[in-house]
Amino acid sequence: MSKAVLIGAVAALSLVLASCVTINVYFPAAAAERAAQEFVGKVIGEQPSPSGEAEGGREPQALLMRLLELLIPVAHARPDIDIRTPQIQAIQARMAERFQNVLKPHFDNGALGFTRDGLIEIVDPGKIPLRERAAVQQAVAEDNRDRNAVYREIAVANGHPEWEPDIRAIFARQWIEQARPGWRYQDGEGRWTQK
Amino acid sequence: MTLHGGRLKSKAVFALAGLCHAATAGAFALRGSVLALEAPGIQAEGIAMLAAPGPEPGIRLEVAVARLYLKALALDVSDLRVSCLLRQEQGEWHCRGRGGWRWAEERIEGELALRIAGEKLSLDWQRASASVHLEADVERGAVRASLAGLPLASLAALGSAVWPTLLLQEGTLGGRFVLSLGAEPRLRGDFRIERMAFDTRDGSAGAIGAGMTVRFSSILGATPRAELEATLSGGEWLLGPLYLALGEDSLALDAAFRIPPARGLELERLRVIEPGVFTLEGDLRWRPDRVWPDGGISLRVEDAEPFLARRVFSLLSLAGFAGLEGKGSAAIRLRLERGGLTQLSFEADALGLRDPKGRWAFEDLRGSFEFSSAPRVPESELSGSSAAFFGIGAGPWRVRLRNGSRSLILSEASRLEMLGGAVILEEGRIALGLDDSIEASLAVAIEGISLPELAARLDWPPFPGTVSGRLPKAHYRAGRLETEGTLEIAVFDGRILARGLSMERPFGTLPTLSADVLLERLDLARITSVFDFGLIEGRLSGRIEGLRLIDWQPVAFSAQLASERSGRRRISQRAVENLAALGGGGAAAALQRGIVGAFSSFAYEELGLSCVLSRYVCTMGGVGSAGDGYFILRGRGIPRVDVIGYQREVDWPVLIARLKAALSSGTVVVE
C-alpha cells in the first residue's frame, strides 16, 4: 500500500517536473561551435593535438544539447551555421595571413592574448620590440575590426542578428580552446591567464 | 682607531679630512667607519674609510660608501669606492686615483681627481670617452657638473626615479648642469642626448636612434616644476598609439609642467612645432586616478599632406583610416573635462581628404563646425568644391549648421548636385552619444539622378533612366544605416522601388546592403537593347525580396520576375537561345532548333524566372510547371517556342557566368 503511494508520488512528481521543463533550443549551439572551430582552426593554423580530442572532451551538457538538437525539429534549431560565403572566407584568409605573419610570434612571447569577448588585445606591449610595436598595434586593430564584422555577419547571414552575442561567445571560447600552450587569454572574470 | 658615528652633520666629511691632515704628520693608519651621515639633501650610509701613508709622498685614501642618496635628484648610488693618493699642494688638498660606483645594475669605474680648497670641492672623473667634471661649493650649496659622452644606461637609476617604468638602453649624454641646494633645490642645464634608445616596462613609450637637445630649468621640492625647450631629431619614437619616424626631420618642443604632491602631472604649457607642417598646443592635467587628462588641446595643421602621411599615420591606421591622404590646412580644438570630451571644434581651409581605397573623397573643404555646450559660434558653415563616394562625384556643396551641445543640426536644406540630378539633405543631425559613438539621423530626397551617368561610373551597362525618391528617416549608428521610405528608380519606362534599405559598415570591413525591391512594368525591349541580350518585347514586373549584398555582391534574395500577360509580346531568336542558356543545359530540351532557325522572332504568352538565392545556390523556377520542369518561356501561336528549365538548383557563380556569357558575346553557353 505504502509502496504504491510512494510510486504514485514519484510518478506524480516526475510528471510535474517534466511538465515544467521547457527547453527551447533556438540557437544552434553545436552547429555554431563547429563553424567557429573550423574558422578558428583555419586562422590559427594546424592543430598540434588530434582534432578528436575536442569532440571527445565535450562536457555532458554539450552532449545533451546535441541530443536535443537531434530530437527537436530542424525548423526550430537550424542544422547549420553558414560561414562558407566567399566574403567571410576572404576575411578568414586575410586573418590567417595576418595571424601567421604578424600576430603569432607575439602570442608565442606572451605579448598578445585572446579576450573573453572574442577579440585580441596587447596584454604586454613591452614584449614587442619597439620597432614592431606600432605595426602590431595596427594589426590588432585591423584584426578586431575583422572579428567584429565576422561575428555580426555570421549572425545576420543566418537570419538572426540577435545571435551575435552567442556567436561571439562561441568564437571567444574557440579561440581560447585552440590556443597553443603558453598563449595568454582572459578568463570569464576578465583576468589574464596562460594556457 | 675606530670612529663610530651615528648621524653627523655636513661638516663631518671635513672633520674627517682634518683627521687625515693629522695623519700625514705621523706614520700611522687611520681607519674610520661611519654608520650613516646626513646633510640637507644628502644621505650616506655605511661609510668606511682608510687613510694610511702611501709608498709615495702623501696618504693613500680609501673611501667606501655603501649607499649615497642625493634627495634633490632622487639619485641613489650604491657601492661607491674611491681610492686615491691624498696630497696637500699650495694649501689645497688633491686626491688622484680611481673611483667608481654602482648605479642600478651597472658598476662604473674610472679615473678620478678630487680637489678640496676650503669649502670648495671639485671632482674629475673619466672613463674611456666619458667624463664628468663636478664642482661643489659647500658653503653656497651649489654643484656644477659638466658631462661628456656619459652612457645613458649608466643613468638608468636616475631615469627610473623620474619615470618609474623607464628603461634607458643606449645613447650618450653630454651637457652642463647646475644644482643649487637649499630649501627649494633648483636644477638647470642644457644637454644633448645622441643615438638614444629607451623603452618602458609597460611598453607605452620608447625610442630608437633618437636625438634630443634640451635646455631646462626646474625647481625641485614638494611640488617639482620645470620649463624646458627641446628639439627632438631623427630616430623612431613611440608614444602610446603614436609612432613617429622622424628620419631627417626634427620637432621643436617647449613645455612647462609641475608635479603636484598627489603625483599626476600638470602640463601648464605644451607646444610642439614642425615649421610648415603643424603646431600642437595644449594645457593638460593628468590625475593619477584617471586615464584621460583634463584640459585643452589645439592642433593647427598647416600642410595636411606630410602631417597625415608622416606624423599621424599610426593613429589613422588604428582608427581604420590607414593611408588617408590629405592636402590643405585645418585646425582642431579639443576640450577634455572630467574624463570626457566637452568641446570639439574643427576648421578647414582648402582641405582635401581622400580615402586611399577610393571609397570617398572631399576636395577644397572650407568652414567650420563645433560640438560644444557653449559654442563660440552658434551657427557655422561647411562647404566643399566637390565630394565623391565610391567614385561618384558630387558638388559643389554647402551645409549650414547649428552648433549644439554634443550635436550638429542642419539649419537649412542642403543640395548636393550629382550625376545630373541632386541629393537633397532635408534634415540632418549628428550627435555624439554618451559613449562617444557617433549617431546621425537624416532625411534625404533624391532628384533625377541619371542612371547612364551612374552606370558609367560604376562600370555597369549603360542603363537609361533616372533615380528619385525620398528617405524620410535614415538613421546611422555603430556602423549601421537604416532607412524608412522608398527610393524610386524611373527606368526602362517603368519603375523600380526599393524599400527597407539598410547598410552595415558602408565604409568598413565587409560592407553589406539589404533592401526589398519591386519592379513595375519595365519595358523589356529597352532592357534587352541595353544588355544586348536579343530583343524581347513586353513588360516585366516582379519583386526581389530580402536582397542582401555583402561586399557589393548578392548573397541572398528571393526574386520572381515575370512578363505582364497583356500587350505586344514577342521574343527574338537570339533572346530565346539566351533564355535557354540561363535555364541551364536542361532548358534546351524543348527547343526545336530547326524551326527556331527559320524565324527571327516569336510571339509568347509569358516569360519569367524566379530564383531564391541562399548559400550560393539559386533555386530556380519559372512561370508555371511543365511536367518535371518549369516554363521559362511559354510560347503562343505558331510557331510556338517554349523554353523549359529542368535544373532546379544552380550554383550562383555558374548562373552569373552564364548571364555574363550571354550578355557579352551573344553566344550561347549550353552546358
CSV table of C-alpha atoms in Angstrom, one decimal, chain B residues 116-323:
chain,number,residue,atom,x,y,z
B,116,ILE,CA,89.4,70.4,-1.9
B,117,ALA,CA,90.1,74.1,-1.4
B,118,GLY,CA,88.4,75.5,1.7
B,119,GLU,CA,84.7,74.9,1.2
B,120,LYS,CA,85.1,74.2,-2.5
B,121,LEU,CA,85.4,70.7,-3.9
B,122,SER,CA,86.0,69.7,-7.4
B,123,LEU,CA,86.0,66.2,-9.0
B,124,ASP,CA,87.1,65.0,-12.3
B,125,TRP,CA,86.2,61.5,-13.4
B,126,GLN,CA,87.0,59.9,-16.6
B,127,ARG,CA,86.4,56.5,-18.2
B,128,ALA,CA,87.1,55.9,-21.9
B,129,SER,CA,85.3,58.6,-23.8
B,130,ALA,CA,83.0,59.5,-20.8
B,131,SER,CA,83.9,62.3,-18.5
B,132,VAL,CA,82.4,64.1,-15.5
B,133,HIS,CA,83.6,67.3,-14.1
B,134,LEU,CA,81.9,68.3,-10.8
B,135,GLU,CA,82.4,71.5,-8.8
B,136,ALA,CA,80.8,71.7,-5.4
B,137,ASP,CA,80.7,74.9,-3.3
B,138,VAL,CA,79.7,73.5,0.0
B,139,GLU,CA,79.1,76.9,1.6
B,140,ARG,CA,76.8,78.2,-1.1
B,141,GLY,CA,75.3,74.7,-1.6
B,142,ALA,CA,75.9,74.6,-5.3
B,143,VAL,CA,77.1,71.9,-7.6
B,144,ARG,CA,78.1,72.3,-11.2
B,145,ALA,CA,78.5,69.4,-13.4
B,146,SER,CA,79.8,69.1,-17.0
B,147,LEU,CA,79.3,65.7,-18.6
B,148,ALA,CA,80.5,64.4,-21.9
B,149,GLY,CA,79.8,61.1,-23.6
B,150,LEU,CA,78.2,59.6,-20.5
B,151,PRO,CA,76.4,56.4,-21.4
B,152,LEU,CA,72.6,56.8,-20.8
B,153,ALA,CA,72.5,53.2,-19.5
B,154,SER,CA,74.6,54.4,-16.5
B,155,LEU,CA,71.8,56.9,-15.7
B,156,ALA,CA,69.1,54.1,-15.6
B,157,ALA,CA,68.5,54.5,-11.9
B,158,LEU,CA,68.2,58.3,-12.1
B,159,GLY,CA,65.8,57.8,-15.1
B,160,SER,CA,63.6,55.4,-13.3
B,161,ALA,CA,63.4,57.8,-10.3
B,162,VAL,CA,61.9,60.4,-12.6
B,163,TRP,CA,59.8,57.9,-14.7
B,164,PRO,CA,59.3,54.7,-12.8
B,165,THR,CA,58.9,52.4,-15.8
B,166,LEU,CA,61.7,53.9,-17.9
B,167,LEU,CA,64.4,51.6,-19.3
B,168,LEU,CA,67.3,53.6,-20.6
B,169,GLN,CA,69.2,51.4,-23.1
B,170,GLU,CA,71.5,53.2,-25.4
B,171,GLY,CA,72.8,56.6,-26.2
B,172,THR,CA,75.1,59.2,-24.7
B,173,LEU,CA,74.6,62.3,-22.7
B,174,GLY,CA,76.7,65.4,-22.7
B,175,GLY,CA,76.0,68.8,-21.3
B,176,ARG,CA,76.1,71.1,-18.3
B,177,PHE,CA,74.0,71.1,-15.1
B,178,VAL,CA,73.8,73.4,-12.1
B,179,LEU,CA,72.3,72.2,-8.9
B,180,SER,CA,71.6,74.7,-6.2
B,181,LEU,CA,70.8,73.1,-2.9
B,182,GLY,CA,68.6,74.8,-0.3
B,183,ALA,CA,65.1,74.7,1.0
B,184,GLU,CA,63.9,74.6,-2.7
B,185,PRO,CA,66.7,73.0,-4.7
B,186,ARG,CA,67.0,74.1,-8.3
B,187,LEU,CA,68.4,72.3,-11.2
B,188,ARG,CA,69.0,73.7,-14.6
B,189,GLY,CA,71.0,72.7,-17.5
B,190,ASP,CA,71.4,72.2,-21.2
B,191,PHE,CA,72.3,68.9,-22.6
B,192,ARG,CA,72.3,66.8,-25.7
B,193,ILE,CA,71.4,63.1,-26.0
B,194,GLU,CA,72.6,61.2,-29.0
B,195,ARG,CA,71.6,57.9,-30.5
B,196,MET,CA,69.1,57.3,-27.7
B,197,ALA,CA,67.2,54.1,-27.3
B,198,PHE,CA,64.8,53.7,-24.4
B,199,ASP,CA,61.7,51.7,-23.7
B,200,THR,CA,59.3,51.4,-20.8
B,201,ARG,CA,58.4,48.4,-18.8
B,202,ASP,CA,54.7,48.7,-19.8
B,203,GLY,CA,55.8,49.3,-23.4
B,204,SER,CA,53.8,52.5,-23.6
B,205,ALA,CA,56.7,54.6,-24.9
B,206,GLY,CA,60.1,54.3,-26.4
B,207,ALA,CA,62.6,55.5,-29.0
B,208,ILE,CA,65.4,54.1,-31.1
B,209,GLY,CA,68.3,56.1,-32.7
B,210,ALA,CA,66.8,59.3,-31.5
B,211,GLY,CA,68.5,62.6,-30.7
B,212,MET,CA,67.4,65.3,-28.3
B,213,THR,CA,68.7,68.7,-27.4
B,214,VAL,CA,67.2,70.1,-24.2
B,215,ARG,CA,67.5,73.3,-22.2
B,216,PHE,CA,65.7,73.3,-18.9
B,217,SER,CA,65.3,74.8,-15.5
B,218,SER,CA,63.5,73.2,-12.7
B,219,ILE,CA,62.6,73.7,-9.1
B,220,LEU,CA,62.7,70.5,-7.1
B,221,GLY,CA,60.8,70.4,-4.0
B,222,ALA,CA,57.5,69.2,-2.7
B,223,THR,CA,55.9,70.3,-6.0
B,224,PRO,CA,58.6,69.9,-8.6
B,225,ARG,CA,58.1,72.2,-11.6
B,226,ALA,CA,60.1,72.6,-14.8
B,227,GLU,CA,60.3,74.5,-18.0
B,228,LEU,CA,62.1,73.2,-21.0
B,229,GLU,CA,62.8,73.8,-24.6
B,230,ALA,CA,63.8,70.8,-26.6
B,231,THR,CA,64.4,69.7,-30.1
B,232,LEU,CA,63.7,66.1,-31.0
B,233,SER,CA,65.6,65.0,-34.0
B,234,GLY,CA,65.8,61.8,-36.0
B,235,GLY,CA,65.1,58.2,-35.0
B,236,GLU,CA,61.9,56.5,-34.3
B,237,TRP,CA,59.6,57.4,-31.4
B,238,LEU,CA,56.7,55.7,-29.9
B,239,LEU,CA,54.2,57.4,-27.5
B,240,GLY,CA,51.3,55.2,-26.8
B,241,PRO,CA,49.5,54.8,-30.1
B,242,LEU,CA,51.6,57.5,-31.8
B,243,TYR,CA,54.6,56.2,-33.8
B,244,LEU,CA,56.9,58.8,-35.3
B,245,ALA,CA,59.7,58.0,-37.7
B,246,LEU,CA,61.5,61.4,-37.8
B,247,GLY,CA,64.2,60.5,-40.2
B,248,GLU,CA,65.9,63.7,-41.2
B,249,ASP,CA,63.2,65.8,-39.6
B,250,SER,CA,63.1,67.4,-36.2
B,251,LEU,CA,60.3,68.7,-33.9
B,252,ALA,CA,60.6,71.7,-31.6
B,253,LEU,CA,59.0,71.4,-28.3
B,254,ASP,CA,58.6,73.7,-25.4
B,255,ALA,CA,56.8,72.9,-22.2
B,256,ALA,CA,56.2,73.9,-18.6
B,257,PHE,CA,54.9,71.4,-16.2
B,258,ARG,CA,54.6,70.7,-12.5
B,259,ILE,CA,54.2,67.5,-10.5
B,260,PRO,CA,51.6,68.2,-7.7
B,261,PRO,CA,52.2,66.5,-4.3
B,262,ALA,CA,49.4,64.0,-5.1
B,263,ARG,CA,51.5,62.9,-8.1
B,264,GLY,CA,49.9,63.2,-11.5
B,265,LEU,CA,51.2,65.8,-13.9
B,266,GLU,CA,50.1,69.3,-14.8
B,267,LEU,CA,51.3,70.4,-18.2
B,268,GLU,CA,50.8,74.1,-17.9
B,269,ARG,CA,52.1,74.7,-21.4
B,270,LEU,CA,53.0,72.4,-24.2
B,271,ARG,CA,53.9,73.4,-27.7
B,272,VAL,CA,55.2,71.1,-30.4
B,273,ILE,CA,56.1,72.7,-33.7
B,274,GLU,CA,57.2,71.4,-37.0
B,275,PRO,CA,57.5,74.5,-39.2
B,276,GLY,CA,55.2,74.5,-42.2
B,277,VAL,CA,53.6,71.2,-41.1
B,278,PHE,CA,51.8,71.6,-37.8
B,279,THR,CA,51.7,73.3,-34.4
B,280,LEU,CA,50.3,71.5,-31.4
B,281,GLU,CA,49.5,73.4,-28.2
B,282,GLY,CA,48.0,72.2,-25.0
B,283,ASP,CA,47.5,72.6,-21.3
B,284,LEU,CA,46.6,69.3,-19.7
B,285,ARG,CA,46.3,68.0,-16.2
B,286,TRP,CA,46.7,64.3,-15.5
B,287,ARG,CA,45.4,62.9,-12.3
B,288,PRO,CA,46.9,59.6,-11.1
B,289,ASP,CA,43.4,58.0,-10.8
B,290,ARG,CA,42.3,58.9,-14.3
B,291,VAL,CA,43.4,57.8,-17.8
B,292,TRP,CA,42.4,60.9,-19.7
B,293,PRO,CA,43.6,64.3,-18.7
B,294,ASP,CA,41.6,67.4,-18.3
B,295,GLY,CA,42.4,70.5,-20.3
B,296,GLY,CA,42.6,71.7,-23.9
B,297,ILE,CA,44.5,70.7,-27.0
B,298,SER,CA,44.7,72.7,-30.1
B,299,LEU,CA,46.2,71.4,-33.3
B,300,ARG,CA,46.8,73.5,-36.3
B,301,VAL,CA,47.8,71.6,-39.4
B,302,GLU,CA,49.4,73.9,-41.9
B,303,ASP,CA,50.0,71.2,-44.5
B,304,ALA,CA,47.9,68.1,-44.2
B,305,GLU,CA,49.9,66.0,-46.7
B,306,PRO,CA,53.1,65.5,-44.7
B,307,PHE,CA,51.1,65.6,-41.4
B,308,LEU,CA,48.8,62.7,-42.3
B,309,ALA,CA,51.4,60.7,-44.1
B,310,ARG,CA,54.3,61.2,-41.7
B,311,ARG,CA,53.1,62.3,-38.3
B,312,VAL,CA,49.8,60.7,-37.5
B,313,PHE,CA,49.6,57.7,-39.9
B,314,SER,CA,49.9,55.3,-37.0
B,315,LEU,CA,46.8,56.9,-35.2
B,316,LEU,CA,44.9,56.9,-38.5
B,317,SER,CA,45.5,53.2,-39.2
B,318,LEU,CA,44.4,52.3,-35.6
B,319,ALA,CA,41.2,54.2,-36.3
B,320,GLY,CA,40.7,52.4,-39.6
B,321,PHE,CA,41.8,55.2,-41.9
B,322,ALA,CA,45.2,53.7,-42.9
B,323,GLY,CA,46.8,55.7,-45.7
